[in-house]
XYZ file of C-alpha atoms in Angstrom:
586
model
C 62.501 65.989 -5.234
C 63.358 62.426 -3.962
C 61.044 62.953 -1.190
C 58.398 63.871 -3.436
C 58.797 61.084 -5.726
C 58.530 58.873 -2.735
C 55.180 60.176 -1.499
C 53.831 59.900 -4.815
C 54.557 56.175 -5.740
C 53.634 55.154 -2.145
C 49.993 53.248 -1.955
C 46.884 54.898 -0.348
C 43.646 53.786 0.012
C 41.787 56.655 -1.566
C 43.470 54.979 -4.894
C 40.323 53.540 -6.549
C 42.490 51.345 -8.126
C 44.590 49.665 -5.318
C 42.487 46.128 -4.766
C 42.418 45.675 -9.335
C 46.261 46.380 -8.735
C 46.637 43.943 -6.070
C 44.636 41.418 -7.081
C 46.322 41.698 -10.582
C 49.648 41.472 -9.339
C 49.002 38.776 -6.568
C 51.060 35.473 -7.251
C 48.098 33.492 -6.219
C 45.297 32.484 -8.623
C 41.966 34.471 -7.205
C 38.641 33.307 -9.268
C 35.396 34.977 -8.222
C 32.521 32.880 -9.245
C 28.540 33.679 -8.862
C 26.532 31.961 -6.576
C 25.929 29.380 -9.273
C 30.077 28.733 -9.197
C 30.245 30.316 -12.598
C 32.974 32.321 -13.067
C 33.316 35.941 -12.882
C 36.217 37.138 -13.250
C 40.105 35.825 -12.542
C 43.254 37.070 -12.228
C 46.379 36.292 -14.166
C 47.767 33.870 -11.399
C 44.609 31.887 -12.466
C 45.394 31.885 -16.001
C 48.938 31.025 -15.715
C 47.750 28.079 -12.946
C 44.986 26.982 -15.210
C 46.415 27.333 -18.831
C 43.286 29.147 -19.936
C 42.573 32.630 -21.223
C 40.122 34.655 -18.679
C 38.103 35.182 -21.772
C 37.297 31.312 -21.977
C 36.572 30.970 -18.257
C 34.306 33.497 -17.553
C 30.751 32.149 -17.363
C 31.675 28.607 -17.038
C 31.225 26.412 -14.292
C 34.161 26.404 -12.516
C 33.516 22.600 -11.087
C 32.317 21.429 -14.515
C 35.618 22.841 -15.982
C 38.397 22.426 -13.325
C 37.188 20.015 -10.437
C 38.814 16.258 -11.262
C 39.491 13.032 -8.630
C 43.507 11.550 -8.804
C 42.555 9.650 -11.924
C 41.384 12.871 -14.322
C 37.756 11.804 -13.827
C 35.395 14.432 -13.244
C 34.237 14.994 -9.525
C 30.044 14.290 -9.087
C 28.948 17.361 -7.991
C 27.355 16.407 -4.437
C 31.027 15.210 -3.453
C 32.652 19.062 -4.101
C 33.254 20.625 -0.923
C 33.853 24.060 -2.749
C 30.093 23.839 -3.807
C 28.931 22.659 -0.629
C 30.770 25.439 0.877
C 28.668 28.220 -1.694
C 24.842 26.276 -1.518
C 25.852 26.935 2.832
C 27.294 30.110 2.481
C 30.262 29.560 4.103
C 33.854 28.917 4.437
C 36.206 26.285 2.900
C 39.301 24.875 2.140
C 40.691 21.393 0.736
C 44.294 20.606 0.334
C 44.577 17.400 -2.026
C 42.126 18.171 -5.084
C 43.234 18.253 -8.903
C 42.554 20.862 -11.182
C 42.206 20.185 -15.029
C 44.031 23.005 -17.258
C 43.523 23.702 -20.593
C 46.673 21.454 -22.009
C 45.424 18.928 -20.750
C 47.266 17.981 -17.489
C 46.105 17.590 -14.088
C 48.083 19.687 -11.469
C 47.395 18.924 -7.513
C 45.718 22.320 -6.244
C 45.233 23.555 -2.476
C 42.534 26.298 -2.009
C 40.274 27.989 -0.059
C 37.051 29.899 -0.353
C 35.029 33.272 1.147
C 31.522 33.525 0.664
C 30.611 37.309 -0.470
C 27.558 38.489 1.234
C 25.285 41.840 1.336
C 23.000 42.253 3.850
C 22.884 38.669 4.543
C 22.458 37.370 1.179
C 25.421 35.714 -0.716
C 26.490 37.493 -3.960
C 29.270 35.407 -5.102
C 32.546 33.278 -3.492
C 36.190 34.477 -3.842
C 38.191 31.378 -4.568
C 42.382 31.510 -3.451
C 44.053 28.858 -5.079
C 47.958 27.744 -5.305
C 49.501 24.371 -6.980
C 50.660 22.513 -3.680
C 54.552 23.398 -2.602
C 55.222 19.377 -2.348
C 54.313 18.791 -5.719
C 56.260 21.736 -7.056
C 59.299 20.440 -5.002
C 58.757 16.726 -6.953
C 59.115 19.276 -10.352
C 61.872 20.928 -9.685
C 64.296 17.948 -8.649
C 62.773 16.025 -11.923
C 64.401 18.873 -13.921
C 67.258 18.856 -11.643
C 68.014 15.346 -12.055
C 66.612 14.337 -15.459
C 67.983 10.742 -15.023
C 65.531 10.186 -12.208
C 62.408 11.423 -14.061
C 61.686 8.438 -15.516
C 61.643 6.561 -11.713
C 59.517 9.103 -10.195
C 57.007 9.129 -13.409
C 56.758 5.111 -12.859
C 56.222 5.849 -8.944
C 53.446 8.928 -10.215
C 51.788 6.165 -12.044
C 51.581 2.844 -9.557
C 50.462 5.592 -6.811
C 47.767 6.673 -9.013
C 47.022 2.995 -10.079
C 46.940 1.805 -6.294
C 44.297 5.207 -5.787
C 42.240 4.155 -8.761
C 42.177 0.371 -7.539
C 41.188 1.649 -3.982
C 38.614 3.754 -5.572
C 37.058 1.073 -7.701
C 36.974 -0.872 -4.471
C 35.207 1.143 -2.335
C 32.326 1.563 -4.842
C 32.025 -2.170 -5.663
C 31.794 -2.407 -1.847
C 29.292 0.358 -2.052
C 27.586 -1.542 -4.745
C 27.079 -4.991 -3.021
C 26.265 -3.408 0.397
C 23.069 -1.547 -2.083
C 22.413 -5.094 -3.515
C 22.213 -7.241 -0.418
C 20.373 -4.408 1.853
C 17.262 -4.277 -0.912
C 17.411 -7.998 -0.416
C 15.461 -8.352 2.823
C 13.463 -5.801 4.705
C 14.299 -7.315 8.342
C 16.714 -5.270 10.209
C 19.072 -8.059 12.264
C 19.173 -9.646 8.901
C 20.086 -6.531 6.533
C 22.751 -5.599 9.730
C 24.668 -9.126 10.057
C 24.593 -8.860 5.746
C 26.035 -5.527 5.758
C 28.865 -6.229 9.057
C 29.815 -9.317 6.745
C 30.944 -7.045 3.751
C 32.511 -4.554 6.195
C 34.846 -6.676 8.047
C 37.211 -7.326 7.032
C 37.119 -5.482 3.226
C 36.997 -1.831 4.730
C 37.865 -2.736 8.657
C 38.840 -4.660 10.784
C 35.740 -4.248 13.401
C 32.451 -2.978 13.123
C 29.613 -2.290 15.558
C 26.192 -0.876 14.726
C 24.000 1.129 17.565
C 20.383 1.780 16.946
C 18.311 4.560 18.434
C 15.431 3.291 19.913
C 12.854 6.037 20.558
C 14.439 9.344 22.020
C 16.901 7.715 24.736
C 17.732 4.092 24.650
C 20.916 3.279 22.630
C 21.459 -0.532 21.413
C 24.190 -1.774 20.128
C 22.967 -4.436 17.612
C 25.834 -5.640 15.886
C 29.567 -6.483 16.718
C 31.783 -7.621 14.168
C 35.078 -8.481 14.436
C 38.416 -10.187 12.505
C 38.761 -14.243 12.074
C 40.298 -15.848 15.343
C 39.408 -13.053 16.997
C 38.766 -13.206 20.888
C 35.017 -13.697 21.731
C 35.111 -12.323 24.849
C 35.823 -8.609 23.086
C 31.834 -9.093 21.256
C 30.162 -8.888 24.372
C 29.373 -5.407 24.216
C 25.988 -6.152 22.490
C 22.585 -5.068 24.030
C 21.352 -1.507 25.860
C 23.766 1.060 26.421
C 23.869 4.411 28.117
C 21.277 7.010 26.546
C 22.845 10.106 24.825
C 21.500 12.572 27.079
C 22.462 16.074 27.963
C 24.738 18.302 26.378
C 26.623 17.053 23.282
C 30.592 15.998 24.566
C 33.759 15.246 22.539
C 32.910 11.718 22.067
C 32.438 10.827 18.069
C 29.349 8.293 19.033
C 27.707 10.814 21.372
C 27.820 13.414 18.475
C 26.629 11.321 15.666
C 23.855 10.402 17.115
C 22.917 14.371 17.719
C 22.756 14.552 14.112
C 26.571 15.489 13.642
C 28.700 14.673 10.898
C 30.796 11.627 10.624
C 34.003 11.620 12.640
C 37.349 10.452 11.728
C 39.510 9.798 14.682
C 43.166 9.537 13.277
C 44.687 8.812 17.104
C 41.581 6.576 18.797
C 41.532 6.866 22.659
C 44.192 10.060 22.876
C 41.689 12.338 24.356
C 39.847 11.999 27.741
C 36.163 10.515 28.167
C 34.331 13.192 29.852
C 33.056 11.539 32.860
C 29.583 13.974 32.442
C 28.808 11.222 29.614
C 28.785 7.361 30.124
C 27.496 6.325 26.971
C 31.110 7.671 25.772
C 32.779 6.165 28.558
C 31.578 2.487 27.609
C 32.244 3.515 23.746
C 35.785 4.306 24.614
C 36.161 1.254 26.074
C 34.501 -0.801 23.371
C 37.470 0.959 21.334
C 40.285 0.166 23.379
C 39.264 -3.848 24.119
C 39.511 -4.061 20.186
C 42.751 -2.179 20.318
C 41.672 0.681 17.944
C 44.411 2.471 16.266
C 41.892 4.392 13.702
C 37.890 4.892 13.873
C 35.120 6.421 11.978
C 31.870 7.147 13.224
C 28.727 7.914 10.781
C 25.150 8.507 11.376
C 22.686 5.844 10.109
C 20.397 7.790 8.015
C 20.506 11.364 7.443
C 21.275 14.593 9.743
C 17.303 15.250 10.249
C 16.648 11.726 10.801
C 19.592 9.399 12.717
C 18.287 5.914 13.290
C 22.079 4.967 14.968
C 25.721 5.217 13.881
C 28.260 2.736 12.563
C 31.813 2.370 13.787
C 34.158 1.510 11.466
C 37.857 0.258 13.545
C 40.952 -0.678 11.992
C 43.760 -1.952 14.427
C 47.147 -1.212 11.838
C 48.600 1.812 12.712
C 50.169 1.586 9.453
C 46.891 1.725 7.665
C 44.922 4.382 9.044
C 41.019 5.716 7.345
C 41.868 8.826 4.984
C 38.944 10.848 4.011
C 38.420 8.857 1.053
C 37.059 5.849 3.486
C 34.973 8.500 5.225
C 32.968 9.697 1.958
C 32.342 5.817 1.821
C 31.022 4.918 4.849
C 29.189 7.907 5.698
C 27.603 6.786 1.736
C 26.780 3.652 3.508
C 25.334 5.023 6.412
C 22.729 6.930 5.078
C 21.558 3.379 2.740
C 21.487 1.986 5.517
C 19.273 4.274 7.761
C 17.019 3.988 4.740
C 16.499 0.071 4.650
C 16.249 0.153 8.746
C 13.929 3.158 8.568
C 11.649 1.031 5.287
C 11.866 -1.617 7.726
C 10.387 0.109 10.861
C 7.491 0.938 8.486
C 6.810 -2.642 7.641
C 6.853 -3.938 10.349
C 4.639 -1.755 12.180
C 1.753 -2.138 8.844
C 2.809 -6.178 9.487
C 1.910 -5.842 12.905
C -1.820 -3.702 12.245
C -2.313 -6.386 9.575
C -1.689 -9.376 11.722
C -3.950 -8.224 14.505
C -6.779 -7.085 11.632
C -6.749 -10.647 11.054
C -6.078 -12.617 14.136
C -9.029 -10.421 15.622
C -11.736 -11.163 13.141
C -11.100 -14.841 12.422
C -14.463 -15.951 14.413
C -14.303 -18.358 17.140
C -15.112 -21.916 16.182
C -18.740 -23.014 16.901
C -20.193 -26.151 18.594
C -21.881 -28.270 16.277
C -22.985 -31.494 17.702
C -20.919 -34.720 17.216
C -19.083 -32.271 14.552
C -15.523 -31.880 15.521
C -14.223 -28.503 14.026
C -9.931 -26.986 14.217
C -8.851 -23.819 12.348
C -5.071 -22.284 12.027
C -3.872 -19.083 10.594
C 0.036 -18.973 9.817
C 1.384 -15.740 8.938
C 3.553 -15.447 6.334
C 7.632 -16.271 7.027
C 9.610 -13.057 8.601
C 9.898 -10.308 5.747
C 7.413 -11.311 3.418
C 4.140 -9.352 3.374
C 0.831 -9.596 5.149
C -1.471 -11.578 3.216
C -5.846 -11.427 2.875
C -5.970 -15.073 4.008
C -9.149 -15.787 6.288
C -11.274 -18.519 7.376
C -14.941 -18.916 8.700
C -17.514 -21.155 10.271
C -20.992 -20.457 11.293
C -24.330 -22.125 12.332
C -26.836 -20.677 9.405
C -30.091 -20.103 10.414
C -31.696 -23.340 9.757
C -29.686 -25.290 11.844
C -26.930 -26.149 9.179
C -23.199 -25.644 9.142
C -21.566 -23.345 6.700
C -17.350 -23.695 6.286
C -15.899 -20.353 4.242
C -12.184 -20.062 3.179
C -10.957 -17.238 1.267
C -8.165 -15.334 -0.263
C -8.212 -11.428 -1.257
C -5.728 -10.571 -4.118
C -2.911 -8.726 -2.329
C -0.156 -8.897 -0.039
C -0.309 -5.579 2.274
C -2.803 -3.778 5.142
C -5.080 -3.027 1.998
C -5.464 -6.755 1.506
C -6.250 -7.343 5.137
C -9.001 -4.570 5.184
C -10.718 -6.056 2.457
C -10.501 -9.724 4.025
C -12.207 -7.654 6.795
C -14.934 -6.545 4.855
C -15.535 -9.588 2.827
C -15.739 -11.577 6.020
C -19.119 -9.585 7.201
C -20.928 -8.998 4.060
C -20.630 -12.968 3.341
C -21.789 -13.526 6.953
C -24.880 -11.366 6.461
C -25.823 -13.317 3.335
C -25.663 -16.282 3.847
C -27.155 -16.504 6.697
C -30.518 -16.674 6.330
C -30.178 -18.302 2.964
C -31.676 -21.712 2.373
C -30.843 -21.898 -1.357
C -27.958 -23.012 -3.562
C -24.069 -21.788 -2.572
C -23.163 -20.727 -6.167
C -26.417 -18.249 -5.962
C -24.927 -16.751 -2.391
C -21.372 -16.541 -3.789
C -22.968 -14.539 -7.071
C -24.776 -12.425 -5.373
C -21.304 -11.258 -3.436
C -19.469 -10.989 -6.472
C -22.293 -8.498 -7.551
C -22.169 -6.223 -4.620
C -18.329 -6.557 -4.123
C -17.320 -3.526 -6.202
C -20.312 -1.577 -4.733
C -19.721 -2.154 -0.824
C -16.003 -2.834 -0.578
C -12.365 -2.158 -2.117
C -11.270 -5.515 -2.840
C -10.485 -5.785 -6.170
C -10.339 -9.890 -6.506
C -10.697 -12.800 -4.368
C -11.225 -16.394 -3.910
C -13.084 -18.298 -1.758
C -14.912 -22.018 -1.277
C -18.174 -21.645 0.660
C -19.629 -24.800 1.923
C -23.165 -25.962 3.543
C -22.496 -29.531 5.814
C -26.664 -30.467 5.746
C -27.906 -33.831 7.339
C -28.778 -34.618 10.901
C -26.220 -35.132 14.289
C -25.927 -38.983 13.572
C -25.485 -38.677 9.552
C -26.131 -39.225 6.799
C -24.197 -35.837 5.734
C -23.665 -34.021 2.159
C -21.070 -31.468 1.492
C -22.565 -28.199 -0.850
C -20.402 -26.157 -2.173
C -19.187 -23.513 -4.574
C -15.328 -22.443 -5.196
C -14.802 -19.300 -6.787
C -11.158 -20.054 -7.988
C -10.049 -21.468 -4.770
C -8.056 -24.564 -4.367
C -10.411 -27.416 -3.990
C -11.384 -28.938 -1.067
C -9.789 -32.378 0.319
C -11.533 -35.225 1.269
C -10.158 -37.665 3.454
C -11.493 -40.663 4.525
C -11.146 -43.854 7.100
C -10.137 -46.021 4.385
C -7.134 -45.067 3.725
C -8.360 -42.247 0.649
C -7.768 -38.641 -0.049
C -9.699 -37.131 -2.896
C -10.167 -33.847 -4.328
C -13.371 -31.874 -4.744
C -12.842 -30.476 -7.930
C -15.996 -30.098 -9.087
C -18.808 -26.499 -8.354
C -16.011 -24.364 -9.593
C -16.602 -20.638 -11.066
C -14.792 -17.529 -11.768
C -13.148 -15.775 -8.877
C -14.791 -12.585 -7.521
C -13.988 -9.704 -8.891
C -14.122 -10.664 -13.343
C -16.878 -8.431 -14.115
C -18.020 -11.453 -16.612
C -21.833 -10.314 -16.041
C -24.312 -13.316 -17.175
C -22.785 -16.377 -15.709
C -24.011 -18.239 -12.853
C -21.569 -20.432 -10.664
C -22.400 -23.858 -10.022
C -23.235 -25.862 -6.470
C -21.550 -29.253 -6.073
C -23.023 -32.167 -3.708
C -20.777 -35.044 -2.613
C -21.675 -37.148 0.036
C -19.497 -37.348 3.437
C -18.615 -40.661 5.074
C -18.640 -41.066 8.456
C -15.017 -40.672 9.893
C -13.932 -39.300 7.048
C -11.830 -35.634 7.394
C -12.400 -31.999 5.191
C -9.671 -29.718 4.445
C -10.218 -26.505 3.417
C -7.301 -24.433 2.831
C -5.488 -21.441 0.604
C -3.129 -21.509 -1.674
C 0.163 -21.449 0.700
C -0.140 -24.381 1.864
C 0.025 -25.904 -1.904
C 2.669 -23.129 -4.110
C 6.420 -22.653 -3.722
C 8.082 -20.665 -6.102
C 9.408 -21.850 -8.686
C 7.713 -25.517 -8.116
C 4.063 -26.183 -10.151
C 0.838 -26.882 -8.781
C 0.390 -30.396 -9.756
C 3.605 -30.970 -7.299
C 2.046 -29.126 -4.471
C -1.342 -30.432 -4.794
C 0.629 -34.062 -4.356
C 2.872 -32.639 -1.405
C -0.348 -31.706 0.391
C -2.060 -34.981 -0.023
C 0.432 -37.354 0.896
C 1.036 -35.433 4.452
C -2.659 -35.480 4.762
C -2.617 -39.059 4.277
C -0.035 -39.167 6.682
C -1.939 -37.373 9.619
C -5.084 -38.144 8.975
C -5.305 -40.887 12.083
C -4.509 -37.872 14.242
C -6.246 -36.214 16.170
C -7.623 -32.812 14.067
C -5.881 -30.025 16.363
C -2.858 -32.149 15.823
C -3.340 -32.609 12.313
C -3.908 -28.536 11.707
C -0.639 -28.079 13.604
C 1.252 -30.513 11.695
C 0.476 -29.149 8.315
C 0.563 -25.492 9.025
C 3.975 -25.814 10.500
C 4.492 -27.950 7.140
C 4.812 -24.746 4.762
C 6.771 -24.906 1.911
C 10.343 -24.384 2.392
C 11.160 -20.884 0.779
C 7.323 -20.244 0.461
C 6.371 -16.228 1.043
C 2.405 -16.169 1.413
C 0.680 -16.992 4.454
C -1.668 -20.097 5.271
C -5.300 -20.297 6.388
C -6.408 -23.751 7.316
C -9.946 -25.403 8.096
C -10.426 -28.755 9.287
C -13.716 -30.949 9.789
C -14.183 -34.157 10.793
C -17.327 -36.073 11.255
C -18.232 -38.912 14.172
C -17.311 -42.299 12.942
C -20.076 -45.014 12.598
């Protein structure tokens, strides 16, 4: 009878029941969640873990309700491995988390997670959880020894106060590194910003390699701790490519497209001699004396632009994962503002040849000496619509053009383009006044081209080789002209002005003005960044302008145009376009 009591409470598969019984009885907490992470069901060991009823779980969002960092705040959701681990169907675990239960209290979890599939599709995640043995140890000696409860509660709290403080540090470092990157769009200028805040707040050396094209590697920036030795930053310039198979080395897989790499023991493995660019990484590491690296891509797993390597020489103070999240966060903002940057430059570059390319060669005009610049605008600012012209007209006379489309980009450029050739055309074989030439432009602007606005001056020098001469001349919103002369004066055209192009203020009719042109004297005709400066007025720049003028104007003109286009406003953003004409003296 003993026997057959024995077969009869032994377990057997065929028992439809067995996994409900074991799972019931299991002294772990099992949660099975959708592929939403909702829950679906849990077991008791869940409940009792959690301090919630199954009841009140089941549909909720298991991260939403549970998931919380040291401090009880919750988790963002693109940080939880758990959900990272169900949107890629796959395995996880994590070992330091907090869970939130229902009373209230935070209790330090380890788990791990099984994706549940059928026929290749995931239906849901099985989720085994435990509260972690070390912390359950802490518990039971507090009740053991209740006069030592209140010590370990005041070490609980400055270890979670020293986590918080570390916390709030990292993502004010995060926050600065965002605010000085969007700050400038050239790359050796957003990289020594960015190794400045690194070193020595997060590290205590950092060095930046950047991909260029499929297999160069160059290693941009070295940074490195005050009263440091020099000798140990001459690793910048072209390294090894990363060709061939991927090896062990952290760099060498980062720039595959791998994840960042923490190395908790730099330099204990073996450089595989099958890869040199690891080889001369390795010993980058051990000049600096590396006791701890991290590795992260610069930009994003489809798209590295480099890595950063983060090293900090303490032993005693080695990265935890927490300084990972962190710099593989600043990583990818940083691929972004050297990836923005690529991008502008190359449009910078098209621009800057548009216009270089169709600013005419000077002509010969008798006795008339002629000298034209074009300055691009200062290093990370954008390509202007600044252009300047001069052309023999078909009666023998001179016409001088400066102009200015509204704009600072490759559209602006375009339009300077097509401005340029439809002015050309019309005034060429027009004998009458300026301010009818510039009207009829304004009226077939929005027909024939895709400039929006613009400014100009366009000028008519009539009177024979040996003088007298007299200046014609319309503005269309520009800057007036400046007239020096050999006595010593400098005097501004103001008058012929009218609307810039581009008003739509049908009905009006802008005026030609006549001045007369002593012989000797000089004619500037320029735009307007040679004359603004942010934050400074007009009135200051217009007197800035004439005074260096005055200055120059016994040079001769190539030197003068050189002199005051390398004269642009400190801090000015806009780029210059300069005409200069000087008549014979008497």
């Amino acid at each position: 009878m003993r026997s057959d009591r024995g077969r009869r409470g032994r377990l057997s598969a065929a028992d439809p029941d067995l996994w409900g019984r074991v799972v019931e009885q299991f002294d772990k907490a099992v949660a099975l969640a959708d592929p939403a992470g909702r829950a679906i069901a849990v077991n008791p060991a869940a409940e009792r873990l959690l301090d919630r009823p199954a009841a009140a779980m089941q549909g909720q969002d298991l991260h939403d309700l549970c998931h919380r960092d040291p401090g009880g705040a919750r988790v963002p959701r693109e940080r939880c491995p758990l959900l990272q681990a169900v949107a890629e169907s796959r395995s996880a675990r994590g070992d330091d988390d907090w869970w939130l239960r229902g009373d209230g209290r935070l209790v330090p979890v380890s788990w791990s997670a099984t994706p549940l599939t059928q026929d290749g599709v995931l239906q849901g995640v099985v989720v085994l959880a435990s509260e972690r043995a070390a912390d359950r140890r802490v518990q039971g000696e507090r009740a053991a020894s209740p006069g030592q409860a209140e010590h370990t509660d005041q070490a609980e709290r400055a270890a979670r106060t020293s986590a918080l403080e570390g916390l709030a540090e990292r993502l004010t470092l995060v926050a600065e590194i965002t605010d000085v990157l969007g700050q400038t769009l050239e790359v050796d200028e957003a990289l020594a910003r960015l190794s400045r805040l690194l070193v020595p707040r997060l590290a205590d050396w950092a060095a930046v390699d950047l991909l260029v094209g499929s297999r160069q590697v160059h290693r941009v920036a070295v940074t490195g701790p005050e009263g440091r030795d020099a000798g140990q930053e001459d690793w910048h310039g072209h390294l090894p490519p990363p060709a061939g198979a991927v090896p062990a080395s952290p760099l060498v897989q980062v720039l595959h497209g791998g994840a960042p790499v923490l190395q908790e023991r730099a330099g204990a493995d073996d450089v595989p001699p099958s890869s040199p660019l690891a080889a001369v990484h390795s010993a980058f590491l051990g000049a600096t004396g590396a006791a701890s690296v991290i590795t992260v891509p610069l930009g994003t797993r489809r798209q590295v632009t480099g890595a950063l390597t983060l090293v900090r020489t303490d032993p005693g103070r080695p990265f935890d994962s927490g300084d990972v999240e962190v710099a593989g966060d600043i990583g990818r903002r940083v691929g972004l503002v050297i990836d923005n940057a690529r991008r502008f430059g190359r449009q910078r570059e098209v621009a800057e040849a548009m216009q270089h390319n169709l600013l005419s060669p000077l002509p010969g005009h008798g006795r008339v000496q002629l000298a034209a610049r074009y300055q691009p605008a200062p290093a990370g600012s954008q390509v202007g619509g600044d252009w300047y012209d001069a052309f023999t007209l078909r009666d023998g006379t001179l016409a001088l053009v400066i102009g200015d489309v509204v704009g600072h980009d490759l559209t602006a450029a375009a339009g300077m383009a097509q401005l340029h050739g439809i002015l050309r055309s019309l005034t060429w074989d027009h004998a009458g006044p300026t301010g009818a030439v510039v009207d009829r432009l304004d009226s077939a602007m929005h027909a024939i081209t895709t400039v929006p606005m613009a400014t100009l001056v366009l000028a008519r020098l009539e009177g024979p080789d040996t003088g007298p001469w007299t200046l014609h001349w319309t503005s269309a919103g520009h800057p007036p002209p400046l007239l020096l002369t050999p006595d010593g004066g400098a005097q501004y055209l103001e008058a012929g002005q009218g609307l810039l192009l581009g008003t739509h203020l049908g009905g009006t009719h802008r005026p030609t003005a006549a001045h007369p042109m002593p012989p000797g004297s000089t004619l500037l005709l320029y735009t307007d960044g040679l004359i603004e400066l942010p934050g400074s007025d007009l009135d200051s720049g217009f007197g800035r302008l004439r005074r260096h003028a005055l200055a120059l104007a016994h040079e001769p003109l190539d030197t003068l145009c050189d002199r005051l286009s390398a004269r642009m406003p400190p801090g000015s953003t806009d780029d210059i376009a300069l005409l200069a004409l000087r008549l014979p003296g008497p």
